[in-house]
Coordinates of C-alpha atoms in Angstrom, one line a residue:
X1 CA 91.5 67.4 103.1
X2 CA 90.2 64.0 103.5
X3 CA 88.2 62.3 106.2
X4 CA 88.7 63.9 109.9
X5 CA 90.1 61.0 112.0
X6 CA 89.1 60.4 115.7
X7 CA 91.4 61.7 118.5
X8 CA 92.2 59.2 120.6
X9 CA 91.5 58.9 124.3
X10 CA 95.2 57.1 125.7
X11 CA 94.2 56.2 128.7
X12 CA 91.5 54.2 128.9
X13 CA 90.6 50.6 129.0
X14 CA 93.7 49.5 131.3
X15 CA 93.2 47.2 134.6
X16 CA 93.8 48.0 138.0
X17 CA 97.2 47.0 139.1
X18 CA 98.6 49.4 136.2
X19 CA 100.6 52.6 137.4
X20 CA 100.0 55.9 135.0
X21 CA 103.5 57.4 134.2
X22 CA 104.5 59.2 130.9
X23 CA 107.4 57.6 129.4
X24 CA 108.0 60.7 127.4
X25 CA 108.2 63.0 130.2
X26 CA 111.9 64.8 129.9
X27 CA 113.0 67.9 130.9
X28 CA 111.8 70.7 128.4
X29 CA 114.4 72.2 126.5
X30 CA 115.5 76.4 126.6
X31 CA 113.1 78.4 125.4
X32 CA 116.3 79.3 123.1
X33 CA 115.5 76.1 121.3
X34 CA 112.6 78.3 118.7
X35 CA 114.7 81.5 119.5
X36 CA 117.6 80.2 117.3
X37 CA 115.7 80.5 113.6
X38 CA 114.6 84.4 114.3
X39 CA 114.2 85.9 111.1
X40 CA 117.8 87.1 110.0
X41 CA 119.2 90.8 110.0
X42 CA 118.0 92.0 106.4
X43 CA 121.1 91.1 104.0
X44 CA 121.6 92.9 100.7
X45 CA 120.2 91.2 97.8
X46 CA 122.7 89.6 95.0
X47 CA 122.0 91.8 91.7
X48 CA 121.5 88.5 90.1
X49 CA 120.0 85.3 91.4
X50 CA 122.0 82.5 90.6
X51 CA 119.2 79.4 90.9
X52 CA 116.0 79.9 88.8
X53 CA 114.2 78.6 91.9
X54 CA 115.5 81.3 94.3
X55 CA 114.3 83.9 91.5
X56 CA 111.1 82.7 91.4
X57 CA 110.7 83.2 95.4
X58 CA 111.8 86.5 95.2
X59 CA 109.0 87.7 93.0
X60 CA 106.5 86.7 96.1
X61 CA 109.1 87.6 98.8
X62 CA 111.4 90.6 97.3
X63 CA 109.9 92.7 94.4
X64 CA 112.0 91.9 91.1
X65 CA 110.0 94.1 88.1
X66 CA 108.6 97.0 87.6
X67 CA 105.5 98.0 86.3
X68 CA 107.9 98.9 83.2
X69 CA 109.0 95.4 82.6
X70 CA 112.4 96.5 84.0
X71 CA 114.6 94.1 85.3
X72 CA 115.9 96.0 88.7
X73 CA 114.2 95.7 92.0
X74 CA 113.5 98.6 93.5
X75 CA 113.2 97.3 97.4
X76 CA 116.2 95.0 96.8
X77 CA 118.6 97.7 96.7
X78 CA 117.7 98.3 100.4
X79 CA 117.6 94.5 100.9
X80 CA 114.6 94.3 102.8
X81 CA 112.4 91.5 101.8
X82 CA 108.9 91.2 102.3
X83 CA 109.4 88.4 105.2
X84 CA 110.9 90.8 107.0
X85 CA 108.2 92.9 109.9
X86 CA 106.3 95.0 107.3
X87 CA 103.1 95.9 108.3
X88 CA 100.4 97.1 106.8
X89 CA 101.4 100.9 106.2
X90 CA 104.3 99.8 105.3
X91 CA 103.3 97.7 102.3
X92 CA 100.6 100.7 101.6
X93 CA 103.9 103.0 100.8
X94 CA 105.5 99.7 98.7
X95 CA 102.2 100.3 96.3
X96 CA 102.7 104.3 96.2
X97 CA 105.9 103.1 94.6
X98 CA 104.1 100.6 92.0
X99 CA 101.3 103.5 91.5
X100 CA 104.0 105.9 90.6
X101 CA 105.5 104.0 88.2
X102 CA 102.5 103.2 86.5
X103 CA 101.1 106.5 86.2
X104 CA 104.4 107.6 84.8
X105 CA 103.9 105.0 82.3
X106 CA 100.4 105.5 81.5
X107 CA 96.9 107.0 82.7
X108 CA 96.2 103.9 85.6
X109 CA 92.5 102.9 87.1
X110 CA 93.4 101.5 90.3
X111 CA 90.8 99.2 92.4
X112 CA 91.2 99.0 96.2
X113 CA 89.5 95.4 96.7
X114 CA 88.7 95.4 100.6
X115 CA 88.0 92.7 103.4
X116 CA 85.3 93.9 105.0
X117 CA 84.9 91.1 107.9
X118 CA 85.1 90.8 111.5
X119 CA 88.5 89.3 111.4
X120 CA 90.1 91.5 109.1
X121 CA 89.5 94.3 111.7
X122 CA 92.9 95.4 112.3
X123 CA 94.6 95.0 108.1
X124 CA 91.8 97.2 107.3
X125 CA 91.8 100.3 109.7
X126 CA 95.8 99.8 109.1
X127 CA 95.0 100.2 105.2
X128 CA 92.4 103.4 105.4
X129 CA 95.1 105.1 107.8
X130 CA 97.8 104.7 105.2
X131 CA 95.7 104.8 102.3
X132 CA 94.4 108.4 103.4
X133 CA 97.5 109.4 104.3
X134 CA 98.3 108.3 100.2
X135 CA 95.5 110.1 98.4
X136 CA 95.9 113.4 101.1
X137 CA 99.8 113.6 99.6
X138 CA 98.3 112.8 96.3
X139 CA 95.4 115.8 96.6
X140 CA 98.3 117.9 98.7
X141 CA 101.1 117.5 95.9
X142 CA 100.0 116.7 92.9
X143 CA 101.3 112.7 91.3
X144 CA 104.8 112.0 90.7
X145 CA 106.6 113.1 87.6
X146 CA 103.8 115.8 87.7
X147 CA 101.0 114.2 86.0
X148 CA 97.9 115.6 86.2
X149 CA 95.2 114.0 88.8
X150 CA 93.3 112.4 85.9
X151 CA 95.9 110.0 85.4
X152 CA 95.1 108.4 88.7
X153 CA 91.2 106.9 88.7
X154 CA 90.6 105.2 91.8
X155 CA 87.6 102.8 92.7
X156 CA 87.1 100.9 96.0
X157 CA 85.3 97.6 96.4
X158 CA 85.2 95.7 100.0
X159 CA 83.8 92.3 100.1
X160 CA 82.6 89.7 102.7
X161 CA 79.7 87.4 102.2
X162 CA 79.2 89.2 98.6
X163 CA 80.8 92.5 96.8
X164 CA 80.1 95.6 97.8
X165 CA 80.8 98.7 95.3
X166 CA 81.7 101.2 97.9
X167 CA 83.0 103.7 95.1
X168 CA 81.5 102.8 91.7
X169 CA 82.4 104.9 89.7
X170 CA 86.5 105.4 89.3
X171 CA 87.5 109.0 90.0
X172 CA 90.5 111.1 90.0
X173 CA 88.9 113.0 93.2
X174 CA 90.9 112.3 95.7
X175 CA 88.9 113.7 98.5
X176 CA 86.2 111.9 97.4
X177 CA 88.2 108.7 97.6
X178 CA 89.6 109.8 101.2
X179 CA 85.6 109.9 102.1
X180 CA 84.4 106.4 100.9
X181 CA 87.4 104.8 102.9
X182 CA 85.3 105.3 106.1
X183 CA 82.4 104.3 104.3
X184 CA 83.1 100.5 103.7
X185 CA 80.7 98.5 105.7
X186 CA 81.4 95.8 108.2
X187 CA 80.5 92.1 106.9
X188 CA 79.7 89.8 110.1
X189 CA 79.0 86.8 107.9
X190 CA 82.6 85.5 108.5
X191 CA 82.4 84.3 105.0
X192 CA 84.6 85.2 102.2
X193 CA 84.0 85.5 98.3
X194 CA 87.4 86.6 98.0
X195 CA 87.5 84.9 94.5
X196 CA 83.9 85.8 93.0
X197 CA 84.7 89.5 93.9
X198 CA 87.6 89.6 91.8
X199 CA 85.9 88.0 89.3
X200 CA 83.6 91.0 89.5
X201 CA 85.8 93.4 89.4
X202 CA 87.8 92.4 86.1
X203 CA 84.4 91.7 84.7
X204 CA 83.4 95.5 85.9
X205 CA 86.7 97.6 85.5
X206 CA 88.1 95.3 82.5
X207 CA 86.2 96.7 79.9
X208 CA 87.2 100.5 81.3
X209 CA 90.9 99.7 81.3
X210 CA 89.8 99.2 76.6
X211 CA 88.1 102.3 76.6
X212 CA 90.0 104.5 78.3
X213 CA 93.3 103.1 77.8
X214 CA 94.6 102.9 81.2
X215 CA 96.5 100.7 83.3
X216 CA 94.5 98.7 85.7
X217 CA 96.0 97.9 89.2
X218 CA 93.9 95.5 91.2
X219 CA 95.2 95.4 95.1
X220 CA 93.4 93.1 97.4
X221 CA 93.3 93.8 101.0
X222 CA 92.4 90.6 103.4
X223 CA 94.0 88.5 106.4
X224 CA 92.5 84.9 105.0
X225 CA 92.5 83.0 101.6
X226 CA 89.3 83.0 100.5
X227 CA 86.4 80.7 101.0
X228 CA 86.3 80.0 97.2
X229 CA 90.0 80.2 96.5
X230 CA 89.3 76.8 94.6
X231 CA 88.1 79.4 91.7
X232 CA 91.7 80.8 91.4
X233 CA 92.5 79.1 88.0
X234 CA 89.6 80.4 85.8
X235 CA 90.3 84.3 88.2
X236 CA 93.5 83.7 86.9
X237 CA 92.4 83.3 83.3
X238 CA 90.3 86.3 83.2
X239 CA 93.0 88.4 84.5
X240 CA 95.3 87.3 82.0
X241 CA 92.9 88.2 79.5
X242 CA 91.9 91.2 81.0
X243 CA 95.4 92.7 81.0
X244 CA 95.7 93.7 84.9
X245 CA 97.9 93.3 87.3
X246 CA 97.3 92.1 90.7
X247 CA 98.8 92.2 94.4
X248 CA 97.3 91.7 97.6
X249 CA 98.2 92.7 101.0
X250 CA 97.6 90.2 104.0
X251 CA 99.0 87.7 106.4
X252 CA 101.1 85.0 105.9
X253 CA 99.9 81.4 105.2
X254 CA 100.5 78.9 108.2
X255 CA 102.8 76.3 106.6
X256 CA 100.9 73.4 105.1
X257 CA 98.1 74.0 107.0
X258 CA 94.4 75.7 106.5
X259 CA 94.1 76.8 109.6
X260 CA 96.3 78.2 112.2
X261 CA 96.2 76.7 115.6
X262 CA 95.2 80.5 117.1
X263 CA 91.3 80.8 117.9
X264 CA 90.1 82.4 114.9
X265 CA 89.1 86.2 115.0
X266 CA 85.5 85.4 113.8
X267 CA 82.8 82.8 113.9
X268 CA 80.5 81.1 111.6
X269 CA 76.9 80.2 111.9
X270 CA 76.8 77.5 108.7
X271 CA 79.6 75.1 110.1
X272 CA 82.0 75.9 108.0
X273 CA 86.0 77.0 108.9
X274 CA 85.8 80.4 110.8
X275 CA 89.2 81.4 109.0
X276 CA 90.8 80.0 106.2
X277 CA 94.5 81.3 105.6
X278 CA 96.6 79.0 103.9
X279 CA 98.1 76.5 103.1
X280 CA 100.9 78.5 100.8
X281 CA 101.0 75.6 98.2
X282 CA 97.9 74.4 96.0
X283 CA 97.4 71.3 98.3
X284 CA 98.9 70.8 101.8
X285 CA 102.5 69.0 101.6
X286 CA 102.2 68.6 105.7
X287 CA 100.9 65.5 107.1
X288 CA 99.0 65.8 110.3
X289 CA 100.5 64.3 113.1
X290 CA 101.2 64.7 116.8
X291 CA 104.5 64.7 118.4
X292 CA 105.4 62.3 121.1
X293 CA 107.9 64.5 123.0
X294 CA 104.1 66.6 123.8
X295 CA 103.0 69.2 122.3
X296 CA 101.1 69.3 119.1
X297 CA 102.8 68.3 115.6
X298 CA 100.7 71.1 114.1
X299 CA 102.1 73.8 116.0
X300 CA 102.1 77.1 113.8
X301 CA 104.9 77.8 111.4
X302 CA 104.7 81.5 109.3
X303 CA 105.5 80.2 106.1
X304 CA 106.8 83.3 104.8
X305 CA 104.3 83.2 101.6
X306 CA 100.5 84.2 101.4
X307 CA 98.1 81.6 100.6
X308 CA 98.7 80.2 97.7
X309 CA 95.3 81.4 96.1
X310 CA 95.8 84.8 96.4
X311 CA 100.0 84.3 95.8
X312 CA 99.2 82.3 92.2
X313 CA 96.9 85.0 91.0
X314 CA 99.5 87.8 92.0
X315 CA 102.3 85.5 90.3
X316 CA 100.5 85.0 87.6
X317 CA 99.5 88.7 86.7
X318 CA 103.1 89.7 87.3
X319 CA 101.8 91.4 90.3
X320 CA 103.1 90.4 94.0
X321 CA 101.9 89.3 97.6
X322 CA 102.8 91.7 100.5
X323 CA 103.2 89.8 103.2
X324 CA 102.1 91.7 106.8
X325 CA 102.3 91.1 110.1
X326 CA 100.0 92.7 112.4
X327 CA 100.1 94.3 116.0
X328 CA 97.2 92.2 118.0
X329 CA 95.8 89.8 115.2
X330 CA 95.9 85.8 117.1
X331 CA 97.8 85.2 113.6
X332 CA 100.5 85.2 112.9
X333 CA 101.4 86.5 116.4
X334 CA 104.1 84.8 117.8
X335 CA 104.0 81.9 115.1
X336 CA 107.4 80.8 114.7
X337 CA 109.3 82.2 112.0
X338 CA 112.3 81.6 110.2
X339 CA 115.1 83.3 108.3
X340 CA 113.9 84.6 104.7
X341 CA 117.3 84.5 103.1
X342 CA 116.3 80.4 103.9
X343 CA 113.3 80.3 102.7
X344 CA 113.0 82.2 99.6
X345 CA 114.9 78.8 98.5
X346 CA 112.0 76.7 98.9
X347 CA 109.0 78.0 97.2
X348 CA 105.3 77.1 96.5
X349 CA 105.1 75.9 93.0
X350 CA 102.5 78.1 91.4
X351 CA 101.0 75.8 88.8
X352 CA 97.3 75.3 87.5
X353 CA 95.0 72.4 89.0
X354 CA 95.3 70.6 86.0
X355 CA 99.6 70.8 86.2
X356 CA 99.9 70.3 89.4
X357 CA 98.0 66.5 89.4
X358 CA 100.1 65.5 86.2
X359 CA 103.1 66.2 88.3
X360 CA 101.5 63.8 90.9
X361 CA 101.0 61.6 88.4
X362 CA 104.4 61.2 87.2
X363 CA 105.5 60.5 90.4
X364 CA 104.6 58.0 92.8
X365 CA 106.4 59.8 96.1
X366 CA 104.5 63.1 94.9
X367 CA 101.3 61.6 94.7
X368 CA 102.2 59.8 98.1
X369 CA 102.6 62.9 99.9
X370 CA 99.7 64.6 98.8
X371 CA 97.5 61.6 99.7
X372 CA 99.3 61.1 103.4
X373 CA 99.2 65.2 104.1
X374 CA 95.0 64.9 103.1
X375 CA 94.7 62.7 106.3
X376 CA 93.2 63.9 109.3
X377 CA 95.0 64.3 112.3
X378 CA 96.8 61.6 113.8
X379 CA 97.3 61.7 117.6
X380 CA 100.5 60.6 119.1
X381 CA 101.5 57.9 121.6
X382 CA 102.3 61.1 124.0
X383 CA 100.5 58.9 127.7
X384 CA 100.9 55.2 126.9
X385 CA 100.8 52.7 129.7
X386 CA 104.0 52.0 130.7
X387 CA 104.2 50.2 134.3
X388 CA 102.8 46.8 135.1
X389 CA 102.5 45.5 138.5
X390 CA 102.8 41.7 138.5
X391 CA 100.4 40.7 141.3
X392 CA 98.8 37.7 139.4
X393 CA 98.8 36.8 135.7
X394 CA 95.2 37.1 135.4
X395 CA 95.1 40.6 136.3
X396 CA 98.4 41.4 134.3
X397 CA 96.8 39.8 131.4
X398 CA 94.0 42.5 131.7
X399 CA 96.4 45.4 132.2
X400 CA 98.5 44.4 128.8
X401 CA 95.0 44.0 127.2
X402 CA 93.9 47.6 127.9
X403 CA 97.2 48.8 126.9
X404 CA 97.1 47.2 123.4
X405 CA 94.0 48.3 122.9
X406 CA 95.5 51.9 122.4
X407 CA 98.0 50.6 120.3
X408 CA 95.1 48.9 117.9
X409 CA 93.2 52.4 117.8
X410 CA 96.2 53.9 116.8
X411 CA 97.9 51.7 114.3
X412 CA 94.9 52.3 111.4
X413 CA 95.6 56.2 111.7
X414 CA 99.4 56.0 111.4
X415 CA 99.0 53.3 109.1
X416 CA 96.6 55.5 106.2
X417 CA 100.0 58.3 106.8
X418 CA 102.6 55.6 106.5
X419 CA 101.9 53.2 104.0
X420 CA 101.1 55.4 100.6
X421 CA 104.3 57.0 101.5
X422 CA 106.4 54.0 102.0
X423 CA 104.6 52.7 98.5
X424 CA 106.4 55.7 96.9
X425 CA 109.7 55.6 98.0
X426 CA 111.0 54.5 94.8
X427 CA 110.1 57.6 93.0
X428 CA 111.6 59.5 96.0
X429 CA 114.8 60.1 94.2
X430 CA 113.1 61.7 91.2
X431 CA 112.1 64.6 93.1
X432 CA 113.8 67.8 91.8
X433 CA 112.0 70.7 94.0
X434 CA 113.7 71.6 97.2
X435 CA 110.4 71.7 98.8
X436 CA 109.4 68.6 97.9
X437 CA 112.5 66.8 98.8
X438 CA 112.0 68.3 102.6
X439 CA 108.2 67.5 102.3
X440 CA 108.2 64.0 101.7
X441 CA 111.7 63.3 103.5
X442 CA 110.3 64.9 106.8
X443 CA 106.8 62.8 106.0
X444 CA 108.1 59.4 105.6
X445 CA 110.8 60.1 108.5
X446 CA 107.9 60.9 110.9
X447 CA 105.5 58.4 109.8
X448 CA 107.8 55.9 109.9
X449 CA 109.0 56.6 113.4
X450 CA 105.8 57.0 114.6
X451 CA 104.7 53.6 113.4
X452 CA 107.8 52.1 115.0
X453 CA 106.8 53.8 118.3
X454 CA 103.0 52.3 118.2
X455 CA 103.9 49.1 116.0
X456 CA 106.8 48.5 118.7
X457 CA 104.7 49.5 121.4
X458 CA 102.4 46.9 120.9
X459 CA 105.0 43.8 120.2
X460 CA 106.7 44.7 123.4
X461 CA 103.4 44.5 125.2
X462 CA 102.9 41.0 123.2
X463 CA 106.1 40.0 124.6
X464 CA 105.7 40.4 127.8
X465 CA 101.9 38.5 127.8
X466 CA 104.0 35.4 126.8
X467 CA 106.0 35.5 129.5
X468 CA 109.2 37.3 130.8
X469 CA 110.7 36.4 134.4
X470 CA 112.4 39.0 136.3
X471 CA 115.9 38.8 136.6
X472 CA 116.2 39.7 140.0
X473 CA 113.2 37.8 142.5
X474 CA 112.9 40.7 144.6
X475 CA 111.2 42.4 141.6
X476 CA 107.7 42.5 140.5
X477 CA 107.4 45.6 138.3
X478 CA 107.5 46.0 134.2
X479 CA 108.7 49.3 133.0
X480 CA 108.8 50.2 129.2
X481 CA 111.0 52.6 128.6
X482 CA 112.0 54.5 125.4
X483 CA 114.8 53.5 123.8
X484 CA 117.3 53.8 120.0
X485 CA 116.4 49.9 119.5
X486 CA 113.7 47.4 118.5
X487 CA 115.9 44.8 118.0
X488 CA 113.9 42.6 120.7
X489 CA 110.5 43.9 119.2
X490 CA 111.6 41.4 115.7
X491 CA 114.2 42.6 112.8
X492 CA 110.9 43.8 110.8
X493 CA 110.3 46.9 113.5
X494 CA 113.9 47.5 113.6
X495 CA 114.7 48.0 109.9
X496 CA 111.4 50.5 110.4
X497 CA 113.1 52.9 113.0
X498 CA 116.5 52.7 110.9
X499 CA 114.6 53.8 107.9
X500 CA 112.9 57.3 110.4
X501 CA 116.4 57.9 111.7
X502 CA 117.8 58.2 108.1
X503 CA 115.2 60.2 106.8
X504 CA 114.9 62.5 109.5
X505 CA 118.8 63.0 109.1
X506 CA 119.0 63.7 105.4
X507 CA 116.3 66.3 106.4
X508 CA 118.7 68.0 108.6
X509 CA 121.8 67.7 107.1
X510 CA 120.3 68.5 103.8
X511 CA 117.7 71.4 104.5
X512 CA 119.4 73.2 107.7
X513 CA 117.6 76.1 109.2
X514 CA 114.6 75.1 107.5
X515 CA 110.8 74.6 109.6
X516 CA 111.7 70.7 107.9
X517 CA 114.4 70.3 109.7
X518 CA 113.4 71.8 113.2
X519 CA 110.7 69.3 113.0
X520 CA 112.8 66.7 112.1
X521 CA 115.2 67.1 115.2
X522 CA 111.8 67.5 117.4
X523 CA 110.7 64.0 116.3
X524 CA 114.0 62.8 116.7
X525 CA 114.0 64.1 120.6
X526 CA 112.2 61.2 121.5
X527 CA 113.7 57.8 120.9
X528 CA 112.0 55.2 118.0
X529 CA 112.6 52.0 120.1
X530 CA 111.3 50.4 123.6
X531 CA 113.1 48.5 126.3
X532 CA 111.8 46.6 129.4
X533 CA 113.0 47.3 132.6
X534 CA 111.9 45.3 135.9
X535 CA 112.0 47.2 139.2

């Protein structure tokens, strides 16, 4: 994700006859503010998508095919979606549906593929509850469509550092299946093999599915997105050639990001990322940066998709991710959410490693965004100094010399974000995909006001060491206050915070309701320009 850049400490190096105060202080908003893009009232579902795009989503966010190959959804007639508060048991019962069908179509192996660590705590005592509820109304009243038990061969598989055949052999048993639930071991490792262990398991169950002519159903059970969910193309080759079809149950990615904000559930001893849960496209398509109205610019955002690993692979295999959300789990707790109906219009692009940088490489705004959201995190100009006591020149010299000094620390951060995507602009107009189009307008609208803010920041500062006189005598402090101009800071600055205002617009008008645009009007909270006042 690039090389992790320095935070940077904004108050040091300034002289004594400097005052601290935050220019960005304001009074905080209503809480109503994130309360206005709760998840909407579930709507009923149009029989037919009209955009291609929208289909797509719904096959990750609102089942659209059956095991059969028909065309109906059976959980659209309700018009609950996935995004919706599902939890565990609840997706559990969506897979009793999916079992059903494909016993009723043919004699099915099913795999139970189980996260066995610390973190995954909570998903997994949810699944054993519902899945022995399952197999006790399977032992209790027989399969639907009154197939006989055989038809049904279950095996169970949890995994952590490295697999763990927990149930071998597939059987039709289902007390014997209710037992080895309780019987998967914890993993305290933190890691994940998520990927490898699939692998596994088509290599394993694959050749079964030939030679006893069943169906195979792989269902993986796990809260993060795998430690080696790099492998996910060549998983995703076997499957297809294995004939199976994959879904997974688990959290929700945090948008664009690895990592959610939350302290993870689990620790590490090698160093590595405790938890790794997202991002829900193949390579982040979120740059990394701070606001300056406070706060953090990485606050967490449920994306509404898995991560996109474990989403391709279920994509791929005509299989599905059911997205839960969990009772006491740090994520996605409280993450803010937004409405489904939204955002089933703006999903991940599920495309190979190889298709995905050919895309990049046909256009320069693409490529642009990928490069800028690889950066590490850039802070924000959140405490600059901001008041200058004029007792003698000497010593406001020192002051403005400390104060440009955060300026210089900052301007090479913003810079490595801002300038790849200013060098694509010209292919910005190319871009097709809704996501994109919110992606890299939201990118190049923060970048670019940010580098206004610091680039400004430090011209102002520049101004004033060459010598400003106070209007009124009586006066003998500098203020710089925010302000919607940089006129004074040169035309160069001020055709920069013209081009952050438009682009942080168009995201609004264009993507409304949409995580893009709430970030958008955050950024745009804070004025681009600077002013001087004397007091």
């Amino acid at each position: 994700m690039g090389i992790v850049l320095l935070s940077v400490t904004l108050v040091a190096g300034c002289g004594e006859n400097v005052e601290f105060s935050n220019p960005f202080d304001k009074e905080k908003k209503p809480a109503a503010k994130q309360d206005a893009k709760p998840a909407s009232q579930p709507k009923k579902q149009d029989q037919k998508p009209k955009v291609d795009k929208e289909a797509l989503a719904r096959q990750q966010m609102i089942k659209q095919t059956s095991l059969r190959g028909g065309g109906t959804s059976r959980f659209g007639e309700s018009g609950r979606s996935v995004g919706a508060n599902a939890t565990v048991g609840d997706n559990v019962f969506r897979m009793q549906k999916e079992i059903a069908s494909s016993v009723d179509f043919a004699p099915t192996m099913l795999v139970w593929v189980v996260d066995s660590t610390v973190s995954a705590t909570e998903l997994r005592d949810d699944w054993a509850k519902a899945a022995k509820k399952l197999y006790s109304e399977f032992d209790k009243n027989g399969l639907p469509s009154g197939k006989p038990p055989k038809d049904l061969a279950t095996a169970i598989v949890s995994f952590g550092e490295k697999a763990n055949f927990v149930l071998e052999e597939p059987t039709s048993d289902f007390q014997e299946v209710i037992a080895s639930i309780d019987k998967i071991p914890r993993d305290d490792s933190g890691k994940e093999a998520t990927f490898d262990t699939i692998s596994q398991v088509l290599d394993k169950y694959g050749p079964l599915k030939s030679q006893q002519l069943r169906e195979l159903l792989v269902v993986v059970v796990t809260d993060e997105a795998g430690d080696d969910w790099q492998n996910v193309d060549a998983v995703v080759e076997k499957a297809n050639s294995t004939g199976v079809r994959l879904y997974a149950i688990g959290v929700p990615a945090p948008m664009g990001r690895m990592v959610a904000e939350v302290p993870p559930g689990e620790s590490r001893s090698d160093g590595q990322m405790a938890m790794i849960q997202g991002p829900e496209t193949r390579h982040s398509q979120r740059i990394n940066m701070k606001f300056s109205s406070g706060g953090f610019g990485g606050e967490d955002v449920d994306s509404g998709y898995g991560p996109f690993g474990l989403g391709y692979l279920a994509y791929q295999t005509r299989g599905e991710f059911l997205v839960s959300r969990l009772r006491s789990a740090p994520w996605p707790g409280s993450a803010m959410r937004f409405s489904d109906e939204v955002m089933r219009k703006y999903p991940p692009q599920y495309l190979t490693e190889q298709a995905y940088q050919a895309m990049l490489a046909e256009n320069k705004a693409l490529d642009a965004l990928d490069r800028a959201a690889g950066q590490g995190q850039v802070e924000a100009m959140a405490y600059p100094s901001s008041q200058f006591v004029v007792l003698d020149e000497a010593r406001l010299k020192n002051a403005l010399d400390g104060a440009q000094r955060i300026a210089a620390r900052l301007e090479p951060l913003v810079n490595a974000v801002y300038e790849p995507l200013a060098a694509g602009e010209k292919d910005r107009d190319k871009i097709q995909d809704k996501r994109w189009q919110a992606s890299y307008d939201l990118a190049l609208g923060r970048a670019a006001a940010n580098k206004a803010r610091v680039d400004g920041y430090n011209q102002m500062l520049a101004i004033l060491k060459g010598g400003r006189k106070f209007e009124d005598p009586t006066h003998n402090t500098w203020k710089l206050e925010p302000a919607d101009s940089l006129e004074e800071a040169g035309s160069r600055l001020e055709k920069m915070r013209l081009q952050a205002k438009q682009y942080l617009e168009r995201v609004i008008k264009e993507h409304p309701d949409t995580p893009w645009a709430y970030f958008a009007e955050r950024e745009l909270e804070m004025p681009i320009g600077w002013k001087w006042a004397e007091y």
